[in-house]
């Protein structure tokens, strides 16, 4: 978005509007942090705002200010449809293609005609939005919401709730400020959020100190299942539905597991394959260090996408067949996986 577009959007927002904020399926900290940060900002400006999420969030986000007011589309489709159809503006945050909303919600987005505003940091956006504030070098959508409010010239409106939500989003999407997309600009934003009242120690504890014994046992199983392929600088983890059931899997329990595979010395490429018998898919997370693009890999082979070093995808093959497909692709990547080591 250039200056003129910001001015035009500012004009649109100068009168109270009916607004929906939509984020992706299986929302993470950045999805909810950015959505709720924007939510409190727009409420403050006098708009009628609802955040609509395709499905529910993991327990470690349940404390975010406003989380209890989010409409879960798959929980009440009639209400969700009504909100989306009535909205004059729909902000889509932390994703860039409707299919990321899942099979239930995506078709409804195709049939509505509001002013769409996309704010996102993923690569290769679809072109559905009249206003696109998109930058794939940004650490998080939450950092972009801060920049967005700043560009509207309304930074002074950022209060404790907005700061808390945005801080939580940046914290989670940067792996606590350690991923390469974390810049000095990110830290400046974070510093401002602290000044606005975000409590860093409290937010960290609420997000991270929520382990259960079952989750630790599941992590133990995941690490036990890990396979390291030295020749390809690759490590992967599998979790079957049976294993998830055994440790009473709760949404969010596998968050971060793939990073253990990536943390092994000389591993440049890591994956985790998680069976979901209900959806009849294998959900995959890919991670890399260096130049090897898991975004391209996920796009080309596993119906997914994301960022250069963190992406996701899915497979409709069995767990074993999916892993076989993955392993069979590795020889063709030998150059890329050894060049960056
Ligand atoms: P995660 O592995 O943590 O679920 O996701 C890592 C990154 O990849 C996130 O930025 C997420 O938005 C993206 N991502 C995850 N799953 C998918 C998918 O199925 N399709 C696409 N296009 N992106 C995904
Ligand atoms: Mn994000």
Coordinates of C-alpha atoms and ligand atoms in Angstrom, one line a residue:
X1 CA 0.0 0.0 0.0
X2 CA 1.4 3.4 -1.0
X3 CA 0.6 6.7 0.8
X4 CA -2.4 7.5 -1.4
X5 CA -3.9 4.1 -0.6
X6 CA -3.4 4.6 3.1
X7 CA -5.1 8.0 2.7
X8 CA -8.0 6.3 0.9
X9 CA -8.4 3.6 3.5
X10 CA -8.2 6.2 6.3
X11 CA -11.1 8.0 4.5
X12 CA -13.1 4.8 4.4
X13 CA -12.4 4.3 8.2
X14 CA -13.3 7.8 9.1
X15 CA -17.0 6.8 9.4
X16 CA -18.2 3.9 11.6
X17 CA -18.2 0.7 9.6
X18 CA -19.3 -3.0 10.0
X19 CA -16.0 -4.8 10.0
X20 CA -15.0 -8.5 10.1
X21 CA -11.5 -9.6 10.8
X22 CA -10.7 -13.0 9.5
X23 CA -7.7 -15.2 10.2
X24 CA -6.5 -18.7 9.1
X25 CA -7.6 -22.1 10.2
X26 CA -5.7 -23.6 13.1
X27 CA -4.9 -20.1 14.4
X28 CA -1.5 -19.6 16.0
X29 CA -0.2 -16.8 18.2
X30 CA 0.4 -14.4 15.4
X31 CA -3.1 -15.1 13.8
X32 CA -4.9 -14.3 17.1
X33 CA -2.4 -11.6 18.3
X34 CA -2.7 -9.6 15.1
X35 CA -6.5 -10.1 14.8
X36 CA -7.2 -9.0 18.4
X37 CA -4.7 -6.2 18.3
X38 CA -6.5 -4.8 15.2
X39 CA -9.8 -5.6 16.8
X40 CA -9.2 -3.4 19.9
X41 CA -7.8 -0.6 17.7
X42 CA -10.9 -0.6 15.4
X43 CA -13.3 -0.8 18.3
X44 CA -11.6 2.2 19.8
X45 CA -12.2 4.0 16.6
X46 CA -15.9 3.4 16.9
X47 CA -16.4 0.6 14.4
X48 CA -18.6 -2.5 14.9
X49 CA -16.1 -5.3 14.7
X50 CA -16.1 -9.1 14.9
X51 CA -13.1 -11.5 14.7
X52 CA -14.0 -14.6 12.8
X53 CA -11.8 -17.7 13.0
X54 CA -12.5 -20.9 11.1
X55 CA -11.8 -23.1 14.2
X56 CA -10.7 -22.7 17.8
X57 CA -7.2 -21.9 19.1
X58 CA -4.8 -23.8 21.3
X59 CA -5.2 -23.4 25.1
X60 CA -2.1 -21.3 25.5
X61 CA -3.9 -18.5 23.6
X62 CA -7.1 -18.6 25.6
X63 CA -6.1 -15.7 27.9
X64 CA -5.6 -13.1 25.1
X65 CA -7.8 -10.0 25.7
X66 CA -10.9 -10.5 23.6
X67 CA -10.3 -14.1 22.7
X68 CA -13.6 -15.1 24.3
X69 CA -15.4 -12.8 21.8
X70 CA -14.1 -14.4 18.7
X71 CA -16.7 -16.1 16.5
X72 CA -15.7 -19.7 15.6
X73 CA -17.0 -20.2 12.1
X74 CA -17.1 -24.0 12.2
X75 CA -18.9 -23.9 15.5
X76 CA -21.8 -21.7 14.3
X77 CA -21.8 -21.4 10.5
X78 CA -25.1 -19.5 10.3
X79 CA -23.9 -16.8 12.6
X80 CA -20.5 -16.7 10.8
X81 CA -22.1 -16.3 7.4
X82 CA -24.4 -13.5 8.7
X83 CA -21.4 -11.6 10.0
X84 CA -19.4 -12.0 6.8
X85 CA -22.3 -11.1 4.6
X86 CA -23.1 -8.0 6.6
X87 CA -19.5 -6.7 6.8
X88 CA -18.6 -3.7 4.7
X89 CA -14.9 -4.3 5.3
X90 CA -13.2 -7.6 5.8
X91 CA -9.6 -7.6 7.0
X92 CA -7.8 -10.9 6.3
X93 CA -4.8 -11.4 8.5
X94 CA -1.8 -13.8 8.5
X95 CA -2.8 -15.6 5.4
X96 CA -3.0 -14.8 1.7
X97 CA -5.3 -17.3 0.0
X98 CA -8.9 -18.3 0.9
X99 CA -8.1 -22.0 1.0
X100 CA -6.1 -21.5 4.2
X101 CA -9.6 -21.0 5.8
X102 CA -10.5 -24.6 5.2
X103 CA -13.3 -26.2 3.2
X104 CA -16.1 -24.9 5.4
X105 CA -15.3 -21.2 5.5
X106 CA -13.5 -20.6 2.3
X107 CA -16.5 -20.9 0.0
X108 CA -18.4 -18.2 2.0
X109 CA -15.5 -15.8 1.4
X110 CA -15.8 -16.4 -2.3
X111 CA -19.5 -15.3 -2.3
X112 CA -19.1 -12.0 -0.4
X113 CA -18.1 -8.6 -1.9
X114 CA -16.9 -6.3 0.9
X115 CA -13.8 -4.2 0.7
X116 CA -11.1 -6.7 1.4
X117 CA -7.9 -5.5 3.2
X118 CA -5.1 -8.1 3.3
X119 CA -2.4 -7.6 6.0
X120 CA 0.1 -10.5 5.8
X121 CA 3.8 -11.6 5.7
X122 CA 3.6 -14.7 3.6
X123 CA 4.9 -15.1 0.0
X124 CA 3.0 -15.2 -3.2
X125 CA -0.4 -13.6 -2.2
X126 CA -3.6 -14.3 -4.1
X127 CA -5.2 -11.2 -5.6
X128 CA -8.5 -10.7 -3.9
X129 CA -7.9 -7.6 -1.8
X130 CA -8.5 -4.0 -2.8
X131 CA -6.0 -2.9 -0.2
X132 CA -2.9 -5.1 0.3
X133 CA -0.4 -4.4 3.1
X134 CA 2.0 -7.2 2.4
X135 CA 5.7 -7.7 3.2
X136 CA 7.2 -11.2 3.3
X137 CA 10.3 -9.9 5.0
X138 CA 8.3 -9.0 8.2
X139 CA 8.7 -11.1 11.3
X140 CA 5.0 -11.4 11.9
X141 CA 1.6 -10.0 10.9
X142 CA 1.4 -8.5 14.4
X143 CA 4.5 -6.4 13.7
X144 CA 2.7 -5.3 10.5
X145 CA -0.4 -4.3 12.5
X146 CA 1.8 -2.0 14.5
X147 CA 3.2 -0.5 11.3
X148 CA -0.3 -0.3 9.8
X149 CA -1.6 1.7 12.8
X150 CA 1.5 3.9 12.6
X151 CA 1.0 4.5 8.9
X152 CA -2.6 5.6 9.6
X153 CA -0.9 8.2 12.0
X154 CA -2.7 6.7 15.0
X155 CA 0.1 5.2 17.1
X156 CA -1.1 7.1 20.1
X157 CA -4.2 4.9 20.1
X158 CA -2.2 1.9 21.1
X159 CA -3.3 0.9 24.6
X160 CA -2.4 -2.0 27.0
X161 CA -4.8 -4.5 25.3
X162 CA -3.6 -3.7 21.8
X163 CA 0.1 -3.9 23.0
X164 CA -0.4 -7.2 24.8
X165 CA -2.0 -8.9 21.7
X166 CA 0.6 -7.6 19.3
X167 CA 3.5 -8.5 21.7
X168 CA 2.1 -12.1 22.0
X169 CA 1.9 -12.4 18.2
X170 CA 5.4 -11.1 17.6
X171 CA 6.8 -13.3 20.4
X172 CA 5.3 -16.5 19.1
X173 CA 6.0 -15.9 15.4
X174 CA 9.7 -15.0 16.0
X175 CA 10.3 -18.0 18.3
X176 CA 10.9 -15.5 21.1
X177 CA 12.9 -13.1 18.9
X178 CA 15.4 -15.6 17.6
X179 CA 14.2 -16.3 14.0
X180 CA 16.1 -14.5 11.2
X181 CA 13.1 -12.3 10.3
X182 CA 13.5 -10.6 13.6
X183 CA 15.1 -7.2 12.8
X184 CA 16.1 -4.1 14.7
X185 CA 12.8 -2.6 13.5
X186 CA 11.0 -5.6 15.2
X187 CA 12.8 -4.8 18.5
X188 CA 11.9 -1.1 18.2
X189 CA 8.2 -2.1 17.8
X190 CA 8.5 -4.4 20.7
X191 CA 10.1 -1.6 22.8
X192 CA 7.2 0.6 22.0
X193 CA 4.7 -2.1 23.0
X194 CA 6.5 -2.5 26.3
X195 CA 6.1 1.3 26.8
X196 CA 2.4 0.9 26.0
X197 CA 2.0 -1.6 28.9
X198 CA 2.7 -5.1 27.4
X199 CA 4.1 -7.2 30.2
X200 CA 6.8 -9.3 28.6
X201 CA 7.4 -11.7 31.5
X202 CA 3.7 -12.3 32.1
X203 CA 3.0 -12.9 28.4
X204 CA 5.9 -15.3 28.0
X205 CA 4.7 -17.4 31.0
X206 CA 1.1 -17.5 29.9
X207 CA 2.2 -18.8 26.5
X208 CA 5.0 -21.2 27.5
X209 CA 4.3 -22.5 31.0
X210 CA 1.3 -24.5 30.1
X211 CA 2.9 -27.9 29.6
X212 CA 0.9 -31.0 30.6
X213 CA 2.4 -34.4 31.5
X214 CA 0.7 -35.9 28.5
X215 CA 2.3 -33.3 26.2
X216 CA 5.8 -34.1 27.6
X217 CA 5.1 -37.8 27.0
X218 CA 4.0 -37.0 23.4
X219 CA 7.2 -35.0 22.9
X220 CA 9.2 -38.1 24.2
X221 CA 7.4 -40.3 21.7
X222 CA 8.1 -37.7 18.9
X223 CA 11.8 -37.6 19.7
X224 CA 11.9 -41.3 19.8
X225 CA 10.3 -41.5 16.4
X226 CA 12.8 -39.0 14.9
X227 CA 14.8 -40.2 11.9
X228 CA 18.1 -38.4 10.9
X229 CA 19.3 -38.7 7.4
X230 CA 22.9 -37.5 7.6
X231 CA 23.6 -37.7 3.9
X232 CA 20.8 -35.2 3.2
X233 CA 21.2 -33.0 6.3
X234 CA 17.6 -33.8 7.0
X235 CA 15.7 -35.0 10.0
X236 CA 12.0 -35.8 10.3
X237 CA 9.5 -36.8 13.0
X238 CA 6.2 -38.8 12.6
X239 CA 3.2 -39.0 14.9
X240 CA 0.4 -41.4 14.1
X241 CA -3.2 -40.8 15.2
X242 CA -2.8 -43.8 17.6
X243 CA 0.2 -42.1 19.3
X244 CA -1.7 -38.8 19.5
X245 CA -4.7 -40.5 21.1
X246 CA -2.5 -42.4 23.6
X247 CA -1.2 -39.1 25.0
X248 CA -4.6 -37.4 24.8
X249 CA -3.5 -34.9 22.2
X250 CA -4.9 -31.4 22.6
X251 CA -4.7 -28.7 19.9
X252 CA -1.3 -27.0 20.1
X253 CA 0.5 -29.9 21.8
X254 CA 2.8 -30.5 18.8
X255 CA 3.7 -26.8 18.5
X256 CA 7.5 -26.4 18.2
X257 CA 8.3 -30.2 18.0
X258 CA 9.7 -29.8 14.5
X259 CA 12.3 -27.4 15.9
X260 CA 14.0 -30.2 17.9
X261 CA 14.7 -32.0 14.6
X262 CA 16.1 -28.7 13.1
X263 CA 18.3 -28.1 16.2
X264 CA 20.5 -31.2 15.5
X265 CA 24.0 -30.3 14.4
X266 CA 24.3 -30.3 10.5
X267 CA 20.6 -30.6 10.0
X268 CA 19.4 -28.1 7.4
X269 CA 15.9 -29.4 6.7
X270 CA 13.4 -30.8 9.1
X271 CA 9.8 -32.0 8.9
X272 CA 7.1 -33.3 11.1
X273 CA 4.3 -35.5 9.8
X274 CA 1.2 -35.6 11.9
X275 CA -1.7 -38.0 11.1
X276 CA -5.2 -36.5 11.3
X277 CA -7.7 -39.3 10.8
X278 CA -10.7 -37.1 11.2
X279 CA -9.7 -34.8 8.3
X280 CA -8.1 -37.8 6.5
X281 CA -4.9 -36.0 5.9
X282 CA -1.3 -35.9 7.1
X283 CA -0.5 -32.3 8.3
X284 CA 3.1 -31.5 7.7
X285 CA 5.4 -28.7 9.0
X286 CA 8.7 -28.0 7.3
X287 CA 11.6 -26.0 8.6
X288 CA 15.0 -25.1 7.1
X289 CA 18.1 -23.1 8.0
X290 CA 19.9 -21.2 5.3
X291 CA 18.7 -20.7 1.7
X292 CA 16.8 -23.9 1.1
X293 CA 13.2 -22.7 0.6
X294 CA 10.7 -24.9 2.3
X295 CA 8.0 -22.6 0.9
X296 CA 8.8 -23.7 -2.6
X297 CA 9.2 -27.3 -1.5
X298 CA 5.8 -27.4 0.3
X299 CA 4.2 -25.6 -2.7
X300 CA 5.6 -28.0 -5.3
X301 CA 5.1 -31.3 -3.5
X302 CA 2.7 -31.0 -0.6
X303 CA 0.0 -28.6 -1.5
X304 CA 1.2 -26.0 1.0
X305 CA 3.4 -22.9 1.4
X306 CA 4.6 -20.4 3.9
X307 CA 8.0 -18.7 4.3
X308 CA 11.5 -19.6 3.1
X309 CA 12.5 -21.2 6.4
X310 CA 9.0 -22.2 7.8
X311 CA 6.2 -23.7 5.8
X312 CA 3.4 -26.2 6.0
X313 CA 1.5 -28.6 3.8
X314 CA -0.7 -31.6 3.7
X315 CA -0.9 -35.0 2.1
X316 CA -3.8 -37.3 1.4
X317 CA -1.6 -40.4 1.3
X318 CA -1.1 -42.6 4.3
X319 CA 1.4 -41.6 6.9
X320 CA 3.9 -44.2 5.6
X321 CA 3.3 -43.3 2.0
X322 CA 3.7 -39.6 2.8
X323 CA 7.1 -40.2 4.5
X324 CA 8.2 -42.4 1.6
X325 CA 7.3 -39.6 -0.9
X326 CA 9.3 -37.2 1.2
X327 CA 12.3 -39.4 1.5
X328 CA 12.2 -40.2 -2.2
X329 CA 12.4 -36.4 -3.0
X330 CA 15.5 -35.9 -1.0
X331 CA 18.1 -37.1 -3.6
X332 CA 16.9 -34.5 -6.0
X333 CA 17.7 -31.8 -3.4
X334 CA 21.2 -33.0 -2.6
X335 CA 22.8 -29.9 -4.1
X336 CA 20.6 -27.4 -2.3
X337 CA 20.9 -29.2 1.0
X338 CA 24.6 -29.5 0.9
X339 CA 25.4 -26.1 -0.6
X340 CA 24.0 -24.2 2.3
X341 CA 25.8 -26.3 4.9
Ligands
LIG1 P1 3.4 -24.4 10.8 O1 4.3 -25.4 10.4 O2 3.8 -23.7 12.1 O3 1.9 -24.9 10.9 O4 3.4 -23.3 9.7 C1 4.5 -22.6 9.3 C2 4.2 -21.6 8.3 O5 3.7 -22.2 7.1 C3 3.1 -20.6 8.7 O6 3.5 -19.4 8.4 C4 1.9 -21.0 8.1 O7 1.1 -19.9 7.7 C5 2.4 -21.7 6.8 N1 1.5 -22.9 6.5 C6 1.3 -23.9 7.4 N2 0.5 -24.9 6.8 C7 0.2 -24.4 5.5 C8 -0.6 -24.9 4.4 O8 -1.2 -26.0 4.5 N3 -0.6 -24.1 3.3 C9 0.1 -22.9 3.2 N4 0.0 -22.2 2.1 N5 0.8 -22.4 4.2 C10 0.9 -23.2 5.4
LIG2 MN1 2.4 -15.1 11.1

